[in-house]
Coordinates of C-alpha atoms and ligand atoms in Angstrom, one line a residue:
M9 CA 30.9 6.6 -13.8
S10 CA 27.8 4.7 -16.2
S11 CA 24.3 3.3 -16.0
I12 CA 24.8 1.4 -18.2
I13 CA 22.7 -1.7 -17.8
E14 CA 25.7 -4.8 -18.2
D15 CA 23.9 -7.5 -16.7
V16 CA 20.1 -9.1 -15.4
M17 CA 19.2 -11.9 -13.7
A18 CA 16.1 -13.4 -12.3
R19 CA 15.0 -15.7 -9.5
K20 CA 12.5 -18.0 -8.0
L21 CA 12.1 -17.2 -3.9
F22 CA 9.1 -16.3 -1.0
N23 CA 7.3 -13.6 0.3
S24 CA 6.0 -13.3 3.6
R25 CA 3.8 -15.6 3.7
G26 CA 5.9 -18.4 1.7
Q27 CA 4.0 -18.3 -1.6
E28 CA 6.7 -18.3 -4.8
T29 CA 8.1 -14.2 -6.5
I30 CA 10.6 -13.1 -8.5
E31 CA 13.3 -11.2 -7.8
V32 CA 15.5 -9.9 -10.5
D33 CA 19.2 -8.2 -10.4
V34 CA 20.3 -5.5 -12.7
V35 CA 24.1 -5.0 -12.8
T36 CA 25.3 -1.3 -15.0
V37 CA 28.6 -0.7 -14.8
D38 CA 28.9 1.1 -12.0
G39 CA 25.7 0.5 -10.1
F40 CA 23.6 -3.0 -8.4
G41 CA 19.5 -2.8 -8.0
R42 CA 17.9 -6.6 -6.4
V43 CA 14.1 -6.3 -6.3
G44 CA 11.5 -9.0 -5.1
A45 CA 7.9 -8.2 -6.2
P46 CA 5.3 -8.7 -3.2
A47 CA 1.6 -9.9 -3.6
G48 CA -1.8 -8.8 -2.6
A49 CA -4.3 -11.4 -0.8
S50 CA -7.1 -8.9 -1.7
T51 CA -6.7 -7.8 -5.3
G52 CA -9.2 -5.8 -7.1
K53 CA -10.4 -6.8 -10.4
A54 CA -8.4 -4.2 -12.5
E55 CA -5.4 -4.8 -11.6
V56 CA -2.0 -6.1 -13.7
V57 CA -1.7 -10.1 -13.9
S58 CA 1.1 -11.1 -12.1
Y59 CA 2.9 -13.5 -14.0
P60 CA 2.3 -15.4 -17.6
K61 CA 0.1 -19.0 -17.2
G62 CA 2.7 -21.5 -15.4
G63 CA 3.3 -18.9 -12.6
V64 CA 6.6 -17.4 -11.6
D65 CA 8.6 -20.0 -13.0
A66 CA 7.3 -19.6 -16.3
A67 CA 7.8 -16.2 -16.1
I68 CA 11.6 -16.5 -15.5
R69 CA 11.5 -19.2 -18.4
I70 CA 10.1 -15.9 -20.5
F71 CA 12.1 -13.1 -18.8
E72 CA 14.9 -14.7 -19.9
E73 CA 14.5 -15.4 -23.6
L74 CA 12.6 -11.6 -24.3
V75 CA 14.0 -9.8 -21.5
V76 CA 17.4 -10.4 -20.9
P77 CA 19.1 -9.9 -24.9
E78 CA 16.6 -6.5 -24.9
L79 CA 17.5 -4.9 -22.0
I80 CA 21.4 -5.3 -21.8
G81 CA 22.9 -2.3 -23.2
M82 CA 20.7 -0.1 -22.6
D83 CA 21.1 3.1 -19.6
A84 CA 19.2 2.8 -16.3
E85 CA 18.8 5.7 -16.0
E86 CA 16.2 6.3 -19.0
Q87 CA 13.8 4.7 -16.9
N88 CA 11.2 5.9 -19.1
E89 CA 12.1 3.5 -22.3
I90 CA 13.6 0.8 -19.8
D91 CA 9.7 0.4 -18.9
A92 CA 8.6 1.1 -21.8
L93 CA 10.2 -1.6 -23.5
L94 CA 8.4 -3.7 -20.9
H95 CA 5.5 -2.9 -22.2
E96 CA 6.6 -3.2 -26.3
I97 CA 7.6 -6.6 -25.2
D98 CA 5.1 -7.9 -23.5
G99 CA 2.4 -6.1 -26.4
T100 CA -1.0 -6.0 -23.8
D101 CA -2.4 -3.5 -21.7
N102 CA -2.4 -5.6 -18.2
F103 CA 1.1 -7.7 -19.0
C104 CA 0.1 -10.6 -19.0
N105 CA 2.4 -12.3 -21.1
I106 CA 5.4 -11.3 -18.9
G107 CA 3.8 -10.8 -15.7
G108 CA 3.2 -7.8 -13.8
N109 CA 5.5 -9.0 -11.4
T110 CA 8.3 -9.4 -13.6
A111 CA 7.3 -6.3 -15.1
F112 CA 7.4 -4.4 -11.4
A113 CA 11.2 -6.5 -10.3
V114 CA 12.9 -5.4 -13.7
S115 CA 11.1 -1.5 -13.2
V116 CA 12.1 -1.1 -9.7
A117 CA 15.4 -3.0 -9.4
N118 CA 16.4 -0.7 -12.7
A119 CA 15.6 2.7 -11.1
E120 CA 17.7 2.0 -7.7
A121 CA 21.2 1.0 -10.7
A122 CA 20.3 3.6 -12.1
A123 CA 20.4 5.5 -8.0
T124 CA 23.7 3.3 -7.1
S125 CA 25.4 3.9 -10.3
Y126 CA 25.7 8.0 -9.2
D127 CA 25.9 6.4 -5.4
L128 CA 22.6 8.1 -4.4
P129 CA 19.9 7.0 -2.7
M130 CA 17.6 5.5 -4.4
F131 CA 14.9 7.8 -3.3
Q132 CA 18.0 11.1 -3.8
F133 CA 17.1 9.4 -7.5
L134 CA 14.3 10.0 -8.0
A135 CA 13.6 13.2 -6.0
G136 CA 16.6 15.6 -6.8
Y137 CA 17.5 17.4 -4.1
A138 CA 13.8 18.6 -3.4
G139 CA 13.0 15.2 -1.7
N140 CA 13.3 15.9 1.9
E141 CA 9.9 14.8 3.2
L142 CA 8.7 12.0 5.6
P143 CA 5.9 10.9 5.0
Y144 CA 3.6 9.7 7.9
P145 CA 3.0 5.8 8.4
L146 CA -0.3 4.5 8.0
G147 CA -0.1 1.1 9.9
N148 CA -2.2 -1.6 10.2
V149 CA -2.9 -2.5 14.3
L150 CA -5.6 -5.2 14.3
G151 CA -7.9 -6.5 11.8
G152 CA -9.2 -10.1 10.0
G153 CA -10.8 -10.1 6.4
K154 CA -8.9 -12.0 4.2
H155 CA -5.6 -11.4 5.6
A156 CA -6.5 -13.9 8.5
L157 CA -7.7 -17.5 9.3
G158 CA -11.1 -17.9 11.2
K159 CA -13.8 -16.0 12.6
T160 CA -12.4 -12.2 12.8
T161 CA -13.3 -8.3 11.7
D162 CA -15.1 -8.6 7.9
I163 CA -13.7 -4.5 7.9
Q164 CA -9.8 -6.2 6.8
E165 CA -7.9 -3.5 8.6
Y166 CA -7.5 -0.8 11.0
L167 CA -4.9 1.3 11.1
V168 CA -3.4 4.3 12.9
I169 CA -1.6 7.3 11.4
P170 CA -0.4 9.9 13.7
L171 CA -1.1 13.4 12.6
K172 CA 1.5 16.0 14.4
A173 CA 4.0 13.6 15.2
R174 CA 7.5 15.9 14.6
N175 CA 9.8 14.0 13.0
F176 CA 9.5 10.2 11.7
V177 CA 11.2 8.2 15.1
E178 CA 8.5 9.1 17.1
A179 CA 5.5 8.1 14.2
A180 CA 6.6 5.4 14.0
T181 CA 7.2 4.8 18.1
A182 CA 3.4 6.4 18.0
N183 CA 2.0 3.7 16.1
I184 CA 4.5 0.5 17.6
M185 CA 3.2 1.4 21.3
V186 CA -0.5 1.7 19.8
H187 CA 0.0 -1.3 18.5
E188 CA 1.5 -3.0 21.5
K189 CA -1.5 -1.0 24.0
I190 CA -4.8 -3.1 21.8
G191 CA -2.4 -6.5 22.3
A192 CA -2.9 -5.7 26.4
M193 CA -6.3 -4.8 26.0
L194 CA -7.9 -7.6 23.7
R195 CA -6.0 -10.2 26.0
K196 CA -8.4 -8.5 28.9
A197 CA -11.7 -8.3 27.0
D198 CA -11.2 -11.7 25.9
P199 CA -9.0 -14.3 28.2
N200 CA -9.3 -16.9 25.1
F201 CA -7.3 -14.2 23.0
T202 CA -3.6 -15.9 21.9
G203 CA -1.7 -12.5 20.5
G204 CA -3.1 -14.3 16.9
R205 CA -1.6 -12.0 14.0
G206 CA -2.8 -11.8 10.1
D207 CA -0.3 -11.6 7.4
E208 CA 0.5 -7.5 8.1
G209 CA 1.1 -8.2 11.9
A210 CA -1.6 -7.0 13.0
W211 CA -3.7 -8.4 16.4
A212 CA -6.3 -10.7 14.7
P213 CA -8.8 -10.9 17.1
N214 CA -12.6 -12.6 17.1
I215 CA -15.2 -9.4 18.0
E216 CA -17.6 -7.6 16.6
N217 CA -16.2 -4.8 13.9
E218 CA -17.7 -1.7 16.3
E219 CA -16.0 -2.9 18.9
A220 CA -13.1 -2.8 17.9
L221 CA -12.6 0.1 16.4
K222 CA -13.7 1.2 19.7
I223 CA -11.2 -0.2 21.4
V224 CA -8.1 0.9 18.7
V225 CA -9.3 4.7 19.5
K226 CA -9.1 3.8 23.7
A227 CA -5.7 2.5 22.6
C228 CA -5.0 6.1 20.4
D229 CA -6.7 8.4 22.2
E230 CA -3.5 7.2 25.2
V231 CA -1.0 7.3 22.9
S232 CA -2.3 10.8 22.1
D233 CA -1.6 12.1 25.2
E234 CA 1.2 10.3 26.7
L235 CA 3.3 12.0 23.5
G236 CA 1.1 15.6 23.1
I237 CA 0.4 14.1 19.2
E238 CA -2.6 13.0 17.3
V239 CA -2.6 9.9 16.2
R240 CA -6.1 8.6 15.3
A241 CA -8.0 5.8 14.0
C242 CA -8.4 4.9 9.6
L243 CA -9.9 1.7 8.4
D244 CA -9.1 -0.3 5.2
V245 CA -13.0 -2.4 5.1
A246 CA -11.8 -3.6 1.6
A247 CA -15.0 -4.3 0.8
S248 CA -15.0 -5.9 -2.3
S249 CA -14.1 -9.2 -0.3
F250 CA -17.9 -9.9 1.8
Y251 CA -19.4 -7.6 -1.7
D252 CA -22.0 -10.8 -2.5
P253 CA -23.1 -9.0 -5.6
K254 CA -25.8 -10.5 -7.7
K255 CA -27.9 -10.4 -3.4
Q256 CA -25.8 -6.9 -4.0
V257 CA -25.0 -6.3 -0.2
Y258 CA -22.4 -5.7 2.1
V259 CA -22.1 -9.5 5.0
Y260 CA -21.1 -8.7 8.2
S261 CA -20.6 -12.3 9.0
M262 CA -19.4 -11.3 12.4
E263 CA -22.6 -9.7 13.5
G264 CA -25.1 -11.7 10.7
K265 CA -26.2 -8.9 9.7
K266 CA -26.2 -7.3 5.6
R267 CA -26.2 -4.1 4.1
D268 CA -27.3 -2.3 0.8
S269 CA -25.6 0.1 -0.6
G270 CA -27.5 3.0 1.5
E271 CA -27.1 1.2 4.8
Q272 CA -23.6 0.9 3.8
L273 CA -23.2 4.4 3.1
E274 CA -25.0 4.8 6.3
F275 CA -22.8 2.5 8.4
M276 CA -20.1 4.7 6.4
L277 CA -21.2 8.1 7.8
H278 CA -21.1 7.1 11.8
L279 CA -18.2 5.3 11.5
I280 CA -16.7 7.8 10.6
E281 CA -18.7 10.7 12.8
E282 CA -18.6 8.6 16.0
Y283 CA -14.6 7.4 15.2
K284 CA -13.2 10.6 13.9
L285 CA -11.6 8.8 11.4
A286 CA -9.1 10.1 9.4
Y287 CA -9.0 8.1 6.9
V288 CA -11.5 5.1 5.5
E289 CA -10.4 3.0 2.3
D290 CA -12.3 1.1 0.2
P291 CA -15.4 1.6 1.8
F292 CA -17.7 0.1 -1.2
D293 CA -17.7 -2.8 -3.7
E294 CA -14.1 -2.0 -6.2
D295 CA -16.8 -0.6 -9.5
D296 CA -19.7 1.1 -7.0
Y297 CA -17.9 5.0 -8.1
E298 CA -21.1 6.5 -7.3
S299 CA -21.1 6.1 -3.7
F300 CA -17.5 7.1 -3.3
A301 CA -18.6 9.4 -4.5
E302 CA -22.0 10.1 -2.6
L303 CA -19.5 9.3 0.7
T304 CA -16.7 11.5 -0.6
K305 CA -19.4 14.5 -0.8
K306 CA -20.8 13.9 3.1
T307 CA -17.4 13.8 4.9
K308 CA -15.4 16.4 5.9
N309 CA -11.2 15.6 7.9
C310 CA -11.0 12.0 6.4
L311 CA -9.9 10.9 3.6
I312 CA -11.6 8.3 0.9
S313 CA -8.8 6.6 -0.5
G314 CA -9.3 3.7 -3.8
D315 CA -7.6 1.1 -3.2
D316 CA -9.5 -1.8 -5.3
L317 CA -11.3 1.3 -7.1
F318 CA -8.2 3.0 -9.3
V319 CA -5.7 -0.6 -8.7
T320 CA -3.2 2.3 -9.4
N321 CA -5.2 2.9 -13.1
R322 CA -4.5 6.5 -14.0
E323 CA -7.6 5.6 -16.5
R324 CA -10.1 4.5 -13.1
L325 CA -8.2 7.7 -11.7
C326 CA -9.3 9.9 -13.9
K327 CA -13.0 8.4 -13.9
G328 CA -13.1 8.5 -10.4
I329 CA -12.1 12.3 -10.3
E330 CA -14.8 13.5 -12.7
M331 CA -17.7 11.6 -10.7
G332 CA -16.1 13.0 -7.0
A333 CA -15.7 9.4 -5.6
G334 CA -12.7 10.0 -3.7
N335 CA -10.0 12.3 -2.3
S336 CA -7.4 9.8 -1.9
L337 CA -5.2 6.5 -3.4
I338 CA -3.2 4.2 -3.0
I339 CA -0.2 3.7 -4.8
K340 CA 0.5 -0.3 -5.1
T341 CA 3.6 0.0 -8.1
N342 CA 3.0 -3.5 -8.7
Q343 CA -0.6 -3.2 -10.1
I344 CA 0.0 -1.1 -12.5
G345 CA 3.3 -3.3 -13.3
T346 CA 5.7 0.2 -13.9
L347 CA 7.4 2.9 -11.9
S348 CA 6.7 4.8 -14.4
D349 CA 2.7 4.0 -14.9
A350 CA 2.7 4.2 -10.3
W351 CA 4.6 7.4 -11.5
E352 CA 1.6 9.1 -13.6
T353 CA -0.5 8.1 -11.9
T354 CA 0.5 9.8 -8.4
K355 CA 1.3 12.6 -10.6
I356 CA -2.5 13.3 -12.0
A357 CA -3.6 12.2 -8.6
K358 CA -1.5 15.4 -6.8
R359 CA -3.0 18.1 -9.8
A360 CA -6.1 17.0 -8.9
G361 CA -5.6 17.1 -4.2
Y362 CA -6.0 13.4 -4.2
V363 CA -3.5 11.7 -1.6
P364 CA -1.7 9.2 -2.9
V365 CA -0.2 6.5 -0.2
M366 CA 3.0 4.5 -0.9
S367 CA 1.6 1.1 -0.3
H368 CA 2.8 -2.2 0.7
R369 CA 1.2 -5.8 -0.2
S370 CA 0.1 -8.3 2.5
G371 CA 2.8 -10.9 1.3
E372 CA 5.9 -8.8 1.2
T373 CA 9.4 -9.1 0.5
P374 CA 11.7 -7.7 3.3
D375 CA 13.1 -5.5 0.6
A376 CA 13.4 -1.2 1.5
H377 CA 12.1 0.5 -1.1
L378 CA 8.8 1.3 -0.4
A379 CA 10.1 3.6 1.8
H380 CA 11.9 5.0 -1.4
L381 CA 9.4 5.1 -3.7
A382 CA 7.5 6.7 -0.7
V383 CA 10.1 10.2 -0.5
G384 CA 10.9 9.8 -4.5
F385 CA 7.1 10.2 -5.1
S386 CA 6.6 12.8 -2.1
C387 CA 3.6 10.7 -1.2
P388 CA 2.5 12.2 2.3
V389 CA 1.9 8.3 3.2
I390 CA 3.5 5.7 3.5
K391 CA 1.3 2.5 4.2
S392 CA 3.7 -0.7 5.3
G393 CA 2.1 -2.6 8.7
V394 CA 3.4 -1.9 12.7
L395 CA 5.2 -5.4 13.0
H396 CA 6.8 -8.1 11.5
G397 CA 10.5 -7.4 9.7
E398 CA 8.9 -7.5 6.0
R399 CA 7.2 -4.6 7.6
I400 CA 9.5 -3.0 10.3
A401 CA 12.6 -3.2 7.2
K402 CA 10.1 0.6 5.2
I403 CA 10.1 1.7 8.3
N404 CA 13.2 1.4 9.6
E405 CA 14.7 2.7 6.2
L406 CA 13.0 5.8 6.5
I407 CA 14.3 6.5 9.5
R408 CA 17.5 5.9 7.8
I409 CA 16.1 8.6 5.5
E410 CA 15.2 11.0 7.7
E411 CA 19.1 10.3 9.2
T412 CA 20.4 11.0 6.1
L413 CA 18.5 13.9 5.0
G414 CA 19.9 15.1 8.6
N415 CA 18.5 19.0 9.3
R416 CA 16.7 19.5 5.9
A417 CA 14.0 16.6 7.4
Q418 CA 10.8 17.4 6.9
M419 CA 7.2 16.0 8.0
A420 CA 5.1 15.6 5.1
I421 CA 2.7 18.4 4.6
L422 CA -0.9 16.2 5.1
Ligands
LIG9 P1 -3.9 -7.2 -0.7 O1 -4.2 -6.0 0.1 O2 -3.9 -8.3 0.1 O3 -4.3 -6.7 -2.1 O4 -2.1 -6.2 -1.1 C1 -3.6 -5.0 1.5 C2 -5.1 -3.8 1.0 O5 -6.4 -4.0 0.4 O6 -4.3 -2.8 1.4
LIG10 ZN1 -6.6 -2.1 0.5

């Protein structure tokens, strides 16, 4: 069996929002990998640059000219070398020359090609025999922000996590049940509700922020009772997207209210305590490490997670660890470029006791690699939505992985 790269190619196709994206094929002597890159809407300022000037077309031209000749003949098994080569060809620290999404697609397709070269599922190639833990699915059930049009919640995502689920199928079922119940409750609360959903398949109602949370918690409680598990509500505030840096306030349009950072801290503490939240992501602006630290110190039994804050970047994470900012983080490989970079950040997080959450983006492809990355990196949580084809693709793949693992499968420790 050989994982020597024989061919690499790139094409332009579309993500779930209909935006152009890059897909890369890596062909080895005995394997094949194919990965399309996702895209964010509420992106962090410190993320790598997705595409060079000229967009996907330019990225493909540069890829063909500079990357392809270098890759052919290399061994896909040497992931570190492949990723180092991508950095070297780009020559910057933000992938602005070849594009972070090109780096992402090459890097992950390479891992898949290496895995299939040895007839292994990708999660097993990444984790070895020890990779047998299924993550808890953190699923988006309601929201707005930059993921929906018109008047809806300022808080971007209301999510649920089915703690104490006995296996992944049960966990996925729980999230789907909550999503369905919320739809019925929203319809009852507002006869004009059309059933509209945002980019990630979450309901996008015209409703105030805290009212929405009440509905989500009620649905969680009902499903918890029905299944005998503990479904808890969570939030991705994505606070940078409604922070006014000039006035230094968070602008809550639905309530016609502005909160300064002290008031925002109080509001977050209130929501966490009142609704027993299990997880809160980006409760403050992406540069406000101090408030993250303050909130982390003041909360118990709730993960405080950085997405726009850390952008999967090890320097930003190390600063956060030093300051005690958060105790969890989002891992989005294309925020940082390569698989090796994402793994480095994940390892640092684990060593510091931060819970890594392997995450989709709001613009996704129907690829299922995210499921393999979650199990392969032993992330106890995967954030990948509840419904819509491109989200359910990851959930269904985890169901297959659970089946592959058979008796060895177990839910992660969280
Ligand atoms: P994205 O963000 O739109 O940048 O993918 C989703 C999120 O904030 O988690
Ligand atoms: Zn986020």
